Coordinates of C-alpha atoms in Angstrom, one line a residue:
X1 CA 63.2 112.4 93.5
X2 CA 62.3 111.1 97.0
X3 CA 63.9 107.7 97.1
X4 CA 66.6 105.9 95.1
X5 CA 66.9 102.1 95.2
X6 CA 70.3 101.3 94.0
X7 CA 72.4 98.2 93.6
X8 CA 76.0 97.5 92.6
X9 CA 76.6 94.5 90.4
X10 CA 79.6 92.5 89.1
X11 CA 78.8 89.9 86.4
X12 CA 75.4 89.0 87.9
X13 CA 72.8 89.6 85.2
X14 CA 70.3 87.1 86.7
X15 CA 70.4 88.8 90.0
X16 CA 69.9 92.3 88.6
X17 CA 67.1 91.1 86.3
X18 CA 65.0 89.5 88.9
X19 CA 65.6 92.1 91.6
X20 CA 64.6 94.9 89.2
X21 CA 61.6 93.0 87.8
X22 CA 60.4 92.2 91.3
X23 CA 60.6 95.8 92.3
X24 CA 58.7 96.9 89.2
X25 CA 56.1 94.2 89.5
X26 CA 55.3 94.1 93.2
X27 CA 56.1 97.6 94.7
X28 CA 54.9 101.1 94.7
X29 CA 57.7 103.0 92.8
X30 CA 56.1 106.4 92.8
X31 CA 58.8 109.0 93.2
X32 CA 61.4 106.2 93.2
X33 CA 64.6 106.0 91.1
X34 CA 66.0 102.6 90.3
X35 CA 69.8 102.6 89.8
X36 CA 72.4 100.0 88.8
X37 CA 76.2 100.4 89.1
X38 CA 78.0 97.9 87.0
X39 CA 81.6 97.5 88.3
X40 CA 82.8 94.7 85.9
X41 CA 85.7 96.0 83.8
X42 CA 83.8 95.1 80.6
X43 CA 80.2 96.1 81.1
X44 CA 77.4 93.7 80.6
X45 CA 75.3 94.6 77.6
X46 CA 72.3 92.6 78.8
X47 CA 72.3 94.3 82.2
X48 CA 72.4 97.7 80.4
X49 CA 69.5 96.7 78.2
X50 CA 67.2 95.5 81.0
X51 CA 67.9 98.7 82.9
X52 CA 66.9 100.8 79.8
X53 CA 63.8 98.7 79.2
X54 CA 62.6 99.0 82.9
X55 CA 63.5 102.6 83.2
X56 CA 66.5 102.2 85.7
X57 CA 69.6 104.4 85.6
X58 CA 72.7 102.4 84.5
X59 CA 76.3 103.4 85.2
X60 CA 79.4 101.5 84.2
X61 CA 82.0 102.1 86.9
X62 CA 84.9 99.7 86.5
X63 CA 86.9 102.0 88.8
X64 CA 84.8 100.9 91.8
X65 CA 86.3 97.4 92.4
X66 CA 85.1 95.8 95.6
X67 CA 81.8 96.0 97.4
X68 CA 82.5 99.1 99.5
X69 CA 83.6 101.3 96.6
X70 CA 80.6 100.1 94.6
X71 CA 78.2 101.0 97.4
X72 CA 79.8 104.4 97.8
X73 CA 79.1 104.9 94.1
X74 CA 75.4 104.1 94.5
X75 CA 75.1 106.9 97.1
X76 CA 77.2 109.2 95.0
X77 CA 75.1 108.8 91.8
X78 CA 71.7 108.6 93.4
X79 CA 69.2 111.4 92.7
X80 CA 66.9 110.7 95.6
X81 CA 66.8 112.5 98.9
X82 CA 67.0 109.1 100.5
X83 CA 69.0 106.2 99.2
X84 CA 68.4 102.5 99.8
X85 CA 71.4 100.4 98.7
X86 CA 70.7 96.7 98.2
X87 CA 72.6 93.8 96.9
X88 CA 71.6 93.0 93.3
X89 CA 70.2 89.6 94.4
X90 CA 67.8 90.8 97.1
X91 CA 64.0 90.6 97.1
X92 CA 61.9 92.8 99.3
X93 CA 58.6 91.7 100.9
X94 CA 55.2 93.0 99.8
X95 CA 54.4 96.7 100.7
X96 CA 57.9 97.2 102.3
X97 CA 58.8 100.1 99.9
X98 CA 55.4 101.7 100.4
X99 CA 55.8 101.5 104.2
X100 CA 59.4 102.7 104.0
X101 CA 58.4 105.9 102.1
X102 CA 55.7 106.6 104.6
X103 CA 58.2 106.2 107.5
X104 CA 60.8 108.4 105.8
X105 CA 58.3 111.2 105.2
X106 CA 57.6 111.2 108.9
X107 CA 61.3 111.2 109.7
X108 CA 62.8 113.3 106.9
X109 CA 65.6 114.7 109.2
X110 CA 66.7 111.3 110.6
X111 CA 70.4 110.7 111.1
X112 CA 69.9 107.0 111.4
X113 CA 71.1 104.1 109.3
X114 CA 68.0 102.1 108.5
X115 CA 68.1 98.3 108.0
X116 CA 65.6 95.5 108.2
X117 CA 65.4 91.8 109.1
X118 CA 66.9 89.2 106.8
X119 CA 64.1 86.8 105.8
X120 CA 65.3 83.2 105.1
X121 CA 64.3 81.1 102.2
X122 CA 61.6 79.4 104.2
X123 CA 60.0 82.9 104.4
X124 CA 59.4 82.3 108.2
X125 CA 62.7 82.6 110.1
X126 CA 64.5 86.0 110.3
X127 CA 67.6 87.6 111.6
X128 CA 67.1 91.1 112.8
X129 CA 70.7 92.0 113.3
X130 CA 74.3 90.9 113.8
X131 CA 75.7 90.2 117.3
X132 CA 79.2 91.5 117.7
X133 CA 81.7 88.6 117.6
X134 CA 83.9 86.6 115.2
X135 CA 82.9 83.6 113.3
X136 CA 83.8 82.3 109.9
X137 CA 86.4 85.0 109.0
X138 CA 83.7 87.7 109.7
X139 CA 82.9 90.0 112.5
X140 CA 79.2 89.6 113.4
X141 CA 76.9 86.6 113.7
X142 CA 73.3 86.4 112.7
X143 CA 70.8 86.9 115.6
X144 CA 67.1 87.6 116.2
X145 CA 65.7 90.1 118.6
X146 CA 62.3 89.2 120.1
X147 CA 61.3 92.9 119.9
X148 CA 60.7 92.3 116.2
X149 CA 57.4 90.6 117.1
X150 CA 55.8 93.6 118.8
X151 CA 57.8 96.7 117.8
X152 CA 58.1 98.5 114.5
X153 CA 61.6 99.8 115.1
X154 CA 64.4 99.3 117.6
X155 CA 68.2 100.0 117.8
X156 CA 70.6 97.3 116.7
X157 CA 74.4 97.0 117.0
X158 CA 75.0 95.9 113.4
X159 CA 73.4 94.0 110.5
X160 CA 74.4 92.3 107.3
X161 CA 75.2 94.5 104.4
X162 CA 72.4 93.4 102.0
X163 CA 70.3 96.5 102.6
X164 CA 71.2 100.0 103.8
X165 CA 69.0 103.1 103.8
X166 CA 69.7 106.7 104.9
X167 CA 69.6 110.2 103.7
X168 CA 71.9 110.7 100.8
X169 CA 73.5 113.8 102.3
X170 CA 74.6 112.0 105.5
X171 CA 76.1 108.8 104.0
X172 CA 79.5 108.7 105.8
X173 CA 81.1 106.5 103.1
X174 CA 83.2 103.4 103.4
X175 CA 86.9 104.2 103.7
X176 CA 88.2 104.9 100.1
X177 CA 91.0 102.3 100.5
X178 CA 88.6 99.4 101.1
X179 CA 89.1 96.7 98.5
X180 CA 87.6 93.3 97.7
X181 CA 84.8 91.9 99.8
X182 CA 84.1 92.1 103.5
X183 CA 84.5 94.1 106.7
X184 CA 81.5 96.5 106.3
X185 CA 79.4 95.1 109.1
X186 CA 79.9 96.9 112.4
X187 CA 82.1 99.5 110.9
X188 CA 79.4 101.4 109.0
X189 CA 77.0 101.3 111.9
X190 CA 79.6 102.8 114.2
X191 CA 80.3 105.6 111.7
X192 CA 76.6 106.6 112.0
X193 CA 76.7 106.5 115.7
X194 CA 79.8 108.7 115.8
X195 CA 77.9 111.2 113.6
X196 CA 75.0 111.4 116.0
X197 CA 72.8 108.7 114.6
X198 CA 71.8 105.1 115.3
X199 CA 71.6 101.8 113.5
X200 CA 68.0 100.8 113.6
X201 CA 65.9 97.8 112.4
X202 CA 62.5 98.5 110.8
X203 CA 60.7 95.2 111.2
X204 CA 58.5 95.7 108.1
X205 CA 61.6 96.1 105.9
X206 CA 62.3 92.4 105.4
X207 CA 64.6 91.3 102.6
X208 CA 65.5 87.9 101.1
X209 CA 69.1 87.4 100.0
X210 CA 70.2 84.8 97.4
X211 CA 73.2 83.2 99.2
X212 CA 73.5 80.3 96.7
X213 CA 76.1 80.6 94.0
X214 CA 75.9 77.3 92.0
X215 CA 78.2 78.8 89.3
X216 CA 80.7 80.2 91.8
X217 CA 81.4 83.8 92.8
X218 CA 82.4 85.8 89.7
X219 CA 84.5 88.4 91.6
X220 CA 87.8 87.7 93.4
X221 CA 87.6 86.8 97.1
X222 CA 90.8 87.4 99.1
X223 CA 91.2 87.0 102.8
X224 CA 94.1 89.5 102.6
X225 CA 91.7 92.1 101.4
X226 CA 89.3 91.3 104.2
X227 CA 91.9 91.6 106.9
X228 CA 93.2 94.7 105.2
X229 CA 89.8 96.3 105.3
X230 CA 89.2 95.4 108.9
X231 CA 92.5 96.9 110.0
X232 CA 91.9 100.1 107.9
X233 CA 88.2 100.5 109.0
X234 CA 88.7 99.7 112.7
X235 CA 91.6 102.1 112.9
X236 CA 89.5 104.8 111.3
X237 CA 86.6 104.5 113.8
X238 CA 88.9 104.0 116.8
X239 CA 88.3 100.3 117.4
X240 CA 91.2 98.0 118.4
X241 CA 92.3 96.6 115.1
X242 CA 94.6 94.2 116.8
X243 CA 91.6 92.2 117.8
X244 CA 91.4 91.5 114.0
X245 CA 94.9 90.3 113.9
X246 CA 94.5 88.2 117.0
X247 CA 91.4 86.5 115.5
X248 CA 92.9 85.7 112.1
X249 CA 96.2 84.5 113.6
X250 CA 96.2 80.7 113.1
X251 CA 93.2 80.7 110.9
X252 CA 95.0 81.9 107.8
X253 CA 98.6 81.8 106.7
X254 CA 101.2 84.1 108.3
X255 CA 102.1 85.4 104.8
X256 CA 98.5 86.5 104.3
X257 CA 98.4 88.4 107.7
X258 CA 101.8 89.9 107.0
X259 CA 100.6 91.1 103.6
X260 CA 97.4 92.7 105.1
X261 CA 99.4 94.4 107.9
X262 CA 102.0 95.7 105.5
X263 CA 99.5 97.0 102.9
X264 CA 97.4 98.6 105.6
X265 CA 100.4 100.3 107.2
X266 CA 100.8 102.3 104.0
X267 CA 97.3 103.7 104.4
X268 CA 97.2 104.3 108.2
X269 CA 100.7 105.6 108.4
X270 CA 102.9 103.2 110.4
X271 CA 105.6 103.1 109.3
X272 CA 105.9 105.7 106.6
X273 CA 108.7 106.2 104.0
X274 CA 110.7 109.3 104.0
X275 CA 109.0 111.7 101.7
X276 CA 110.6 113.0 98.5
X277 CA 111.7 116.3 99.9
X278 CA 113.4 114.6 102.8
X279 CA 115.1 112.1 100.5
X280 CA 116.3 114.9 98.2
X281 CA 117.8 116.8 101.2
X282 CA 120.1 113.9 101.9
X283 CA 123.2 113.8 99.8
X284 CA 124.2 110.3 98.7
X285 CA 126.7 109.2 96.2
X286 CA 127.8 105.8 94.9
X287 CA 131.6 105.1 94.8
X288 CA 132.6 102.1 92.7
X289 CA 136.1 100.7 93.4
X290 CA 137.2 99.7 90.0
X291 CA 136.7 100.6 86.3
X292 CA 133.5 101.3 84.5
X293 CA 132.2 97.9 83.4
X294 CA 129.2 96.9 81.3
X295 CA 128.0 94.6 84.1
X296 CA 128.1 97.3 86.8
X297 CA 126.5 99.9 84.5
X298 CA 123.7 97.5 83.7
X299 CA 123.3 96.8 87.4
X300 CA 122.9 100.5 88.2
X301 CA 120.4 100.9 85.3
X302 CA 118.5 97.9 86.6
X303 CA 118.1 99.4 90.1
X304 CA 117.3 102.9 88.5
X305 CA 120.1 104.6 90.4
X306 CA 119.4 108.3 89.7
X307 CA 121.9 109.6 92.2
X308 CA 125.6 110.5 91.6
X309 CA 128.1 107.8 91.1
X310 CA 131.8 107.7 90.4
X311 CA 134.3 104.9 89.3
X312 CA 137.6 105.0 91.2
X313 CA 140.1 102.7 89.5
X314 CA 143.0 101.7 91.8
X315 CA 141.5 103.3 94.8
X316 CA 141.6 101.8 98.2
X317 CA 139.0 102.1 100.9
X318 CA 140.6 105.0 102.7
X319 CA 140.9 107.1 99.6
X320 CA 137.3 106.4 98.8
X321 CA 136.2 107.4 102.3
X322 CA 138.3 110.6 102.2
X323 CA 136.8 111.6 98.9
X324 CA 133.3 110.9 100.3
X325 CA 133.9 113.2 103.3
X326 CA 135.6 115.9 101.2
X327 CA 132.6 116.1 98.9
X328 CA 130.3 116.7 101.8
X329 CA 127.9 113.8 101.2
X330 CA 125.8 112.4 104.0
X331 CA 125.9 108.8 103.0
X332 CA 128.1 106.7 100.6
X333 CA 127.1 103.6 98.7
X334 CA 130.4 101.8 98.2
X335 CA 130.9 98.7 96.1
X336 CA 133.4 96.9 94.0
X337 CA 133.2 96.8 90.2
X338 CA 131.6 94.0 88.2
X339 CA 128.8 93.9 90.7
X340 CA 125.4 92.5 89.8
X341 CA 122.9 94.5 91.7
X342 CA 119.3 93.6 92.2
X343 CA 116.3 95.9 92.3
X344 CA 115.5 95.3 96.0
X345 CA 118.8 96.9 97.1
X346 CA 117.6 100.2 95.6
X347 CA 114.2 99.9 97.3
X348 CA 115.9 99.7 100.7
X349 CA 118.0 102.8 99.9
X350 CA 115.0 104.7 98.6
X351 CA 113.1 104.4 101.9
X352 CA 115.9 105.4 104.2
X353 CA 114.6 103.7 107.3
X354 CA 118.0 103.6 108.8
X355 CA 118.7 107.2 108.0
X356 CA 115.5 108.4 109.6
X357 CA 116.2 106.7 112.9
X358 CA 119.8 108.1 113.1
X359 CA 120.9 104.8 114.6
X360 CA 122.6 103.0 111.8
X361 CA 126.2 103.7 111.0
X362 CA 126.7 101.1 108.2
X363 CA 124.7 98.6 106.3
X364 CA 126.2 95.6 104.6
X365 CA 124.4 93.9 101.7
X366 CA 125.8 90.4 101.2
X367 CA 125.3 88.6 98.0
X368 CA 123.1 85.8 99.3
X369 CA 119.7 85.2 97.8
X370 CA 116.6 84.0 99.7
X371 CA 116.8 80.4 98.5
X372 CA 120.4 80.0 99.8
X373 CA 119.9 81.5 103.2
X374 CA 119.0 78.3 105.1
X375 CA 121.9 76.3 103.6
X376 CA 124.6 79.0 104.1
X377 CA 123.6 80.4 107.5
X378 CA 126.3 78.4 109.3
X379 CA 129.0 80.3 107.3
X380 CA 127.7 83.5 108.9
X381 CA 127.8 82.3 112.5
X382 CA 130.1 83.0 115.3
X383 CA 132.8 85.2 113.7
X384 CA 132.2 88.3 111.7
X385 CA 135.2 87.4 109.5
X386 CA 133.2 84.4 108.2
X387 CA 131.4 86.8 105.9
X388 CA 134.6 87.0 103.9
X389 CA 133.8 83.6 102.5
X390 CA 130.9 85.2 100.6
X391 CA 132.7 88.5 100.0
X392 CA 133.0 88.5 96.2
X393 CA 131.6 92.0 96.0
X394 CA 130.1 93.4 99.2
X395 CA 128.1 96.6 99.3
X396 CA 128.6 99.2 102.0
X397 CA 126.1 102.0 102.9
X398 CA 128.1 104.3 105.2
X399 CA 127.4 107.4 107.2
X400 CA 129.8 110.3 107.2
X401 CA 130.5 110.0 110.9
X402 CA 131.4 106.3 110.6
X403 CA 133.7 107.1 107.6
X404 CA 135.5 109.7 109.6
X405 CA 136.0 107.2 112.5
X406 CA 137.6 104.7 110.1
X407 CA 140.0 107.4 108.7
X408 CA 140.9 108.5 112.2
X409 CA 141.3 105.1 113.9
X410 CA 142.6 102.6 111.3
X411 CA 145.7 102.3 109.3
X412 CA 146.0 102.5 105.5
X413 CA 145.1 99.2 103.9
X414 CA 142.8 97.9 106.6
X415 CA 140.3 95.5 105.3
X416 CA 136.7 96.6 105.9
X417 CA 135.8 93.2 107.3
X418 CA 138.5 93.7 109.9
X419 CA 137.2 97.2 110.7
X420 CA 133.7 95.9 111.1
X421 CA 134.9 93.2 113.5
X422 CA 136.8 95.6 115.6
X423 CA 133.9 98.0 115.7
X424 CA 131.6 95.2 116.7
X425 CA 129.3 95.8 113.7
X426 CA 127.3 92.7 113.3
X427 CA 126.7 91.5 109.7
X428 CA 123.0 91.2 109.1
X429 CA 121.3 89.3 106.3
X430 CA 117.9 90.3 105.2
X431 CA 116.0 89.5 102.0
X432 CA 112.6 91.0 101.2
X433 CA 110.2 91.3 98.4
X434 CA 107.8 94.2 97.6
X435 CA 106.8 95.5 101.0
X436 CA 109.9 97.2 102.2
X437 CA 107.8 99.8 104.2
X438 CA 107.9 97.4 107.1
X439 CA 111.7 97.4 107.1
X440 CA 113.4 97.6 110.5
X441 CA 116.7 95.8 109.7
X442 CA 119.9 97.7 110.7
X443 CA 123.6 97.3 111.4
X444 CA 124.6 98.8 114.7
X445 CA 127.8 98.9 116.8
X446 CA 127.5 96.3 119.6
X447 CA 129.9 97.4 122.3
X448 CA 129.7 94.2 124.3
X449 CA 129.6 91.4 121.7
X450 CA 132.3 88.9 121.7
X451 CA 132.5 86.7 118.7
X452 CA 129.5 87.9 116.7
X453 CA 126.3 86.0 116.3
X454 CA 125.6 82.5 117.4
X455 CA 124.2 79.9 115.0
X456 CA 120.9 80.1 116.9
X457 CA 120.7 83.8 116.3
X458 CA 121.4 83.3 112.6
X459 CA 118.6 80.8 112.5
X460 CA 116.2 83.4 113.8
X461 CA 117.5 85.9 111.3
X462 CA 116.7 83.3 108.6
X463 CA 113.2 82.7 110.0
X464 CA 112.7 86.5 110.2
X465 CA 113.9 87.1 106.6
X466 CA 111.8 84.3 105.2
X467 CA 108.7 85.6 107.0
X468 CA 109.4 89.3 106.3
X469 CA 109.4 89.8 110.1
X470 CA 110.9 93.0 111.6
X471 CA 113.6 92.0 114.0
X472 CA 116.9 93.3 115.4
X473 CA 119.2 90.7 116.8
X474 CA 121.8 90.9 119.5
X475 CA 124.2 88.2 120.7
X476 CA 124.6 86.8 124.2
X477 CA 124.6 88.6 127.5
X478 CA 122.6 91.1 129.6
X479 CA 125.1 94.0 129.1
X480 CA 124.7 93.7 125.3
X481 CA 120.9 93.7 125.8
X482 CA 121.0 96.9 127.9
X483 CA 123.3 98.6 125.4
X484 CA 121.0 97.7 122.5
X485 CA 117.9 98.7 124.5
X486 CA 119.4 102.1 125.2
X487 CA 119.8 102.7 121.5
X488 CA 116.0 102.3 121.2
X489 CA 116.0 99.4 118.8
X490 CA 112.8 97.6 118.0
X491 CA 113.0 93.9 118.9
X492 CA 116.2 92.4 120.3
X493 CA 117.0 88.7 120.9
X494 CA 118.7 87.9 124.2
X495 CA 119.9 84.5 125.4
X496 CA 120.7 83.3 129.0
X497 CA 117.3 84.1 130.6
X498 CA 115.5 80.8 130.7
X499 CA 116.6 79.8 134.2
X500 CA 115.7 83.1 135.8
X501 CA 112.9 82.9 138.4
X502 CA 109.9 85.1 138.2
X503 CA 111.2 87.3 140.9
X504 CA 114.5 87.8 139.1
X505 CA 112.6 88.7 135.9
X506 CA 110.5 91.2 137.8
X507 CA 113.7 92.7 139.3
X508 CA 115.2 92.9 135.8
X509 CA 112.1 94.7 134.5
X510 CA 112.2 97.2 137.2
X511 CA 116.0 97.8 137.2
X512 CA 116.8 98.4 133.6
X513 CA 115.5 100.6 130.8
X514 CA 114.5 97.9 128.5
X515 CA 113.3 98.9 125.0
X516 CA 111.2 96.3 123.2
X517 CA 113.1 93.0 123.1
X518 CA 112.5 89.3 123.0
X519 CA 113.9 86.9 125.6
X520 CA 114.5 83.4 124.3
X521 CA 116.5 80.3 125.4
X522 CA 120.0 79.7 123.9
X523 CA 119.0 76.7 121.9
X524 CA 116.0 78.1 120.2
X525 CA 115.4 76.9 116.7
X526 CA 112.1 77.7 114.9
X527 CA 112.5 74.7 112.7
X528 CA 113.1 72.1 115.4
X529 CA 112.2 73.7 118.8
X530 CA 113.5 71.9 121.9
X531 CA 111.4 71.1 124.9
X532 CA 112.8 73.7 127.3
X533 CA 110.4 76.3 128.5
X534 CA 111.0 79.8 127.2
X535 CA 110.2 83.3 128.2
X536 CA 109.2 85.9 125.7
X537 CA 109.3 89.5 126.8
X538 CA 107.9 92.3 124.7
X539 CA 108.2 95.9 125.7
X540 CA 105.7 98.0 123.9
X541 CA 107.2 101.4 124.8
X542 CA 107.5 103.5 121.6
X543 CA 106.8 100.6 119.3
X544 CA 105.2 101.5 116.0
X545 CA 101.7 100.4 115.3
X546 CA 102.9 98.0 112.7
X547 CA 105.5 96.4 114.9
X548 CA 102.9 96.0 117.6
X549 CA 100.7 94.1 115.1
X550 CA 103.6 91.9 114.2
X551 CA 104.3 91.2 117.9
X552 CA 100.9 89.7 118.3
X553 CA 101.7 87.2 115.6
X554 CA 105.2 86.6 116.9
X555 CA 104.1 85.5 120.3
X556 CA 101.6 83.1 118.8
X557 CA 104.3 81.3 116.8
X558 CA 107.0 81.5 119.4
X559 CA 105.3 80.3 122.6
X560 CA 104.7 76.6 123.4
X561 CA 102.5 75.2 126.1
X562 CA 104.0 76.3 129.5
X563 CA 106.1 79.1 128.1
X564 CA 105.9 82.5 129.8
X565 CA 105.0 85.8 128.2
X566 CA 105.9 89.1 129.8
X567 CA 104.2 92.3 128.4
X568 CA 105.8 95.6 129.5
X569 CA 104.6 99.2 128.9
X570 CA 101.7 98.3 126.7
X571 CA 98.6 100.5 126.3
X572 CA 95.2 99.4 127.5
X573 CA 94.0 98.1 124.1
X574 CA 97.0 95.9 123.7
X575 CA 96.7 94.6 127.3
X576 CA 93.1 93.9 126.7
X577 CA 94.0 91.6 123.8
X578 CA 96.3 89.6 125.9
X579 CA 93.9 89.4 128.9
X580 CA 91.1 88.1 126.7
X581 CA 93.2 85.6 124.9
X582 CA 91.9 82.0 125.2
X583 CA 95.4 80.7 124.7
X584 CA 97.1 82.5 127.6
X585 CA 96.6 82.3 131.3
X586 CA 97.1 85.5 133.3
X587 CA 99.6 84.8 136.1
X588 CA 100.2 88.3 137.5
X589 CA 99.2 91.8 136.6
X590 CA 100.6 95.2 137.7
X591 CA 100.6 98.7 136.4
X592 CA 103.9 98.1 134.5
X593 CA 103.6 94.6 133.2
X594 CA 101.6 91.4 132.7
X595 CA 103.0 87.9 133.2
X596 CA 101.1 85.2 131.3
X597 CA 101.5 81.5 130.6
X598 CA 100.7 79.7 127.3
X599 CA 98.1 77.1 127.8

């Protein structure tokens, strides 16, 4: 077989019927296979019958959900040396198949991706290609090249996905993780270029596309899927996927972008959970201070705790810690009896983000649910001891080193809240749903914090928790900032900088080893921002890809008109995003940093 003309379909019998009948009625199909890939979970009997009657191959592939997997299946199942994949509601102009076969026989070793002009419903106007650029939640805008009047073929940057043709054996495939609809254009053409080919337009290969859908689109359309595909695809081909995030920021909800970033991070590897072998190598045991109760047992069953646990009736904290050390475990999960545990606690423990970093000494899970965070945040402000108001049954996740320090430095009977206060361990509240892979929350000793967190800092924690944003928070003061930065934390809140001059800020940048933090004013409140100008500083040194993506969203929400943005230690592609932003004015640029102002 020389040529396969294949089409994926999802609940579009009318489209398949008329496309197949038009091919059969008006085109030379000598040595041509017609092929239909039906991706609807329950196959369409009528589609199957029309394929059988016309002599087309029919495959039911409900595993290929989304346009990209379905098109991959067309190339996979085709018997022809060349494959032309078209939408199932596309009509080809007279003699185009005949001319295409003649062209392919003269160019049997071509490495190119072959496409043709879109012919509009008036059968006069055409679009020969897509011009790179964003519009309408898509990358690429319809355009017309004047060379189409006089030339049979010419190179194009990209084109709509209604018609592709190439040798079967060189089809580079869409990324296997692609889902839903969108993001093919530009990406697939670049894959051909990277493999030594070109994207070309054959001017005789005109195709008409049925855009109208009076009955609606039968398959699900999700902007999350589209952003997810762009991030995955652009990362694969080496394009700056943060341009995608920058474009969609403000055009869709923050939750949708966060979801796409989080889902894509699982595919492209930032961040990654600890693998099973690493988790198994870490010894963890749960110590329950109290008797075996039905409530506690049900809680451990609910979170599917498959590690060791032991009830210690009458034990105090020191005896539990001593047993933990004597047994040689790496981490202890300590709680009181009659505790109602939720599933998300176990998710956090399973992925060990704090263990992998080696920075966290202790983690405290307080019994506050997401809906109560905003109403109770004042109880958590200012003094660490305030947490005791909610201290019915706290959970502690403790390293062996920290447990030994408690045994060495504190008297028998010391309350853990007192120990945390003395050690400057800041309580941190974080609620999350399914996507814990983006987790960055930790408890760390803060050597220069007096009085714990301010109300403003807690408000930012609440905002972060409700938006699943990755954030580490410090209290007030430059020395605290430096101490945290030296620990290599991700993003740190600092107060007291709004009155610094540009020169003072520059001096601070050059004088200290900052590690990825945010500068805000002291009275910042995301719910009711004041009118003071603020400065946001983001240091990109050693930031994970996912956290860099989040930072692009953070600055968009955080900055108001007139606010300053300082970017430090960013790579070229990140700097390029900021320099091209229509919402920021470049004030100063150096090898080490950018200073910009929000318009």
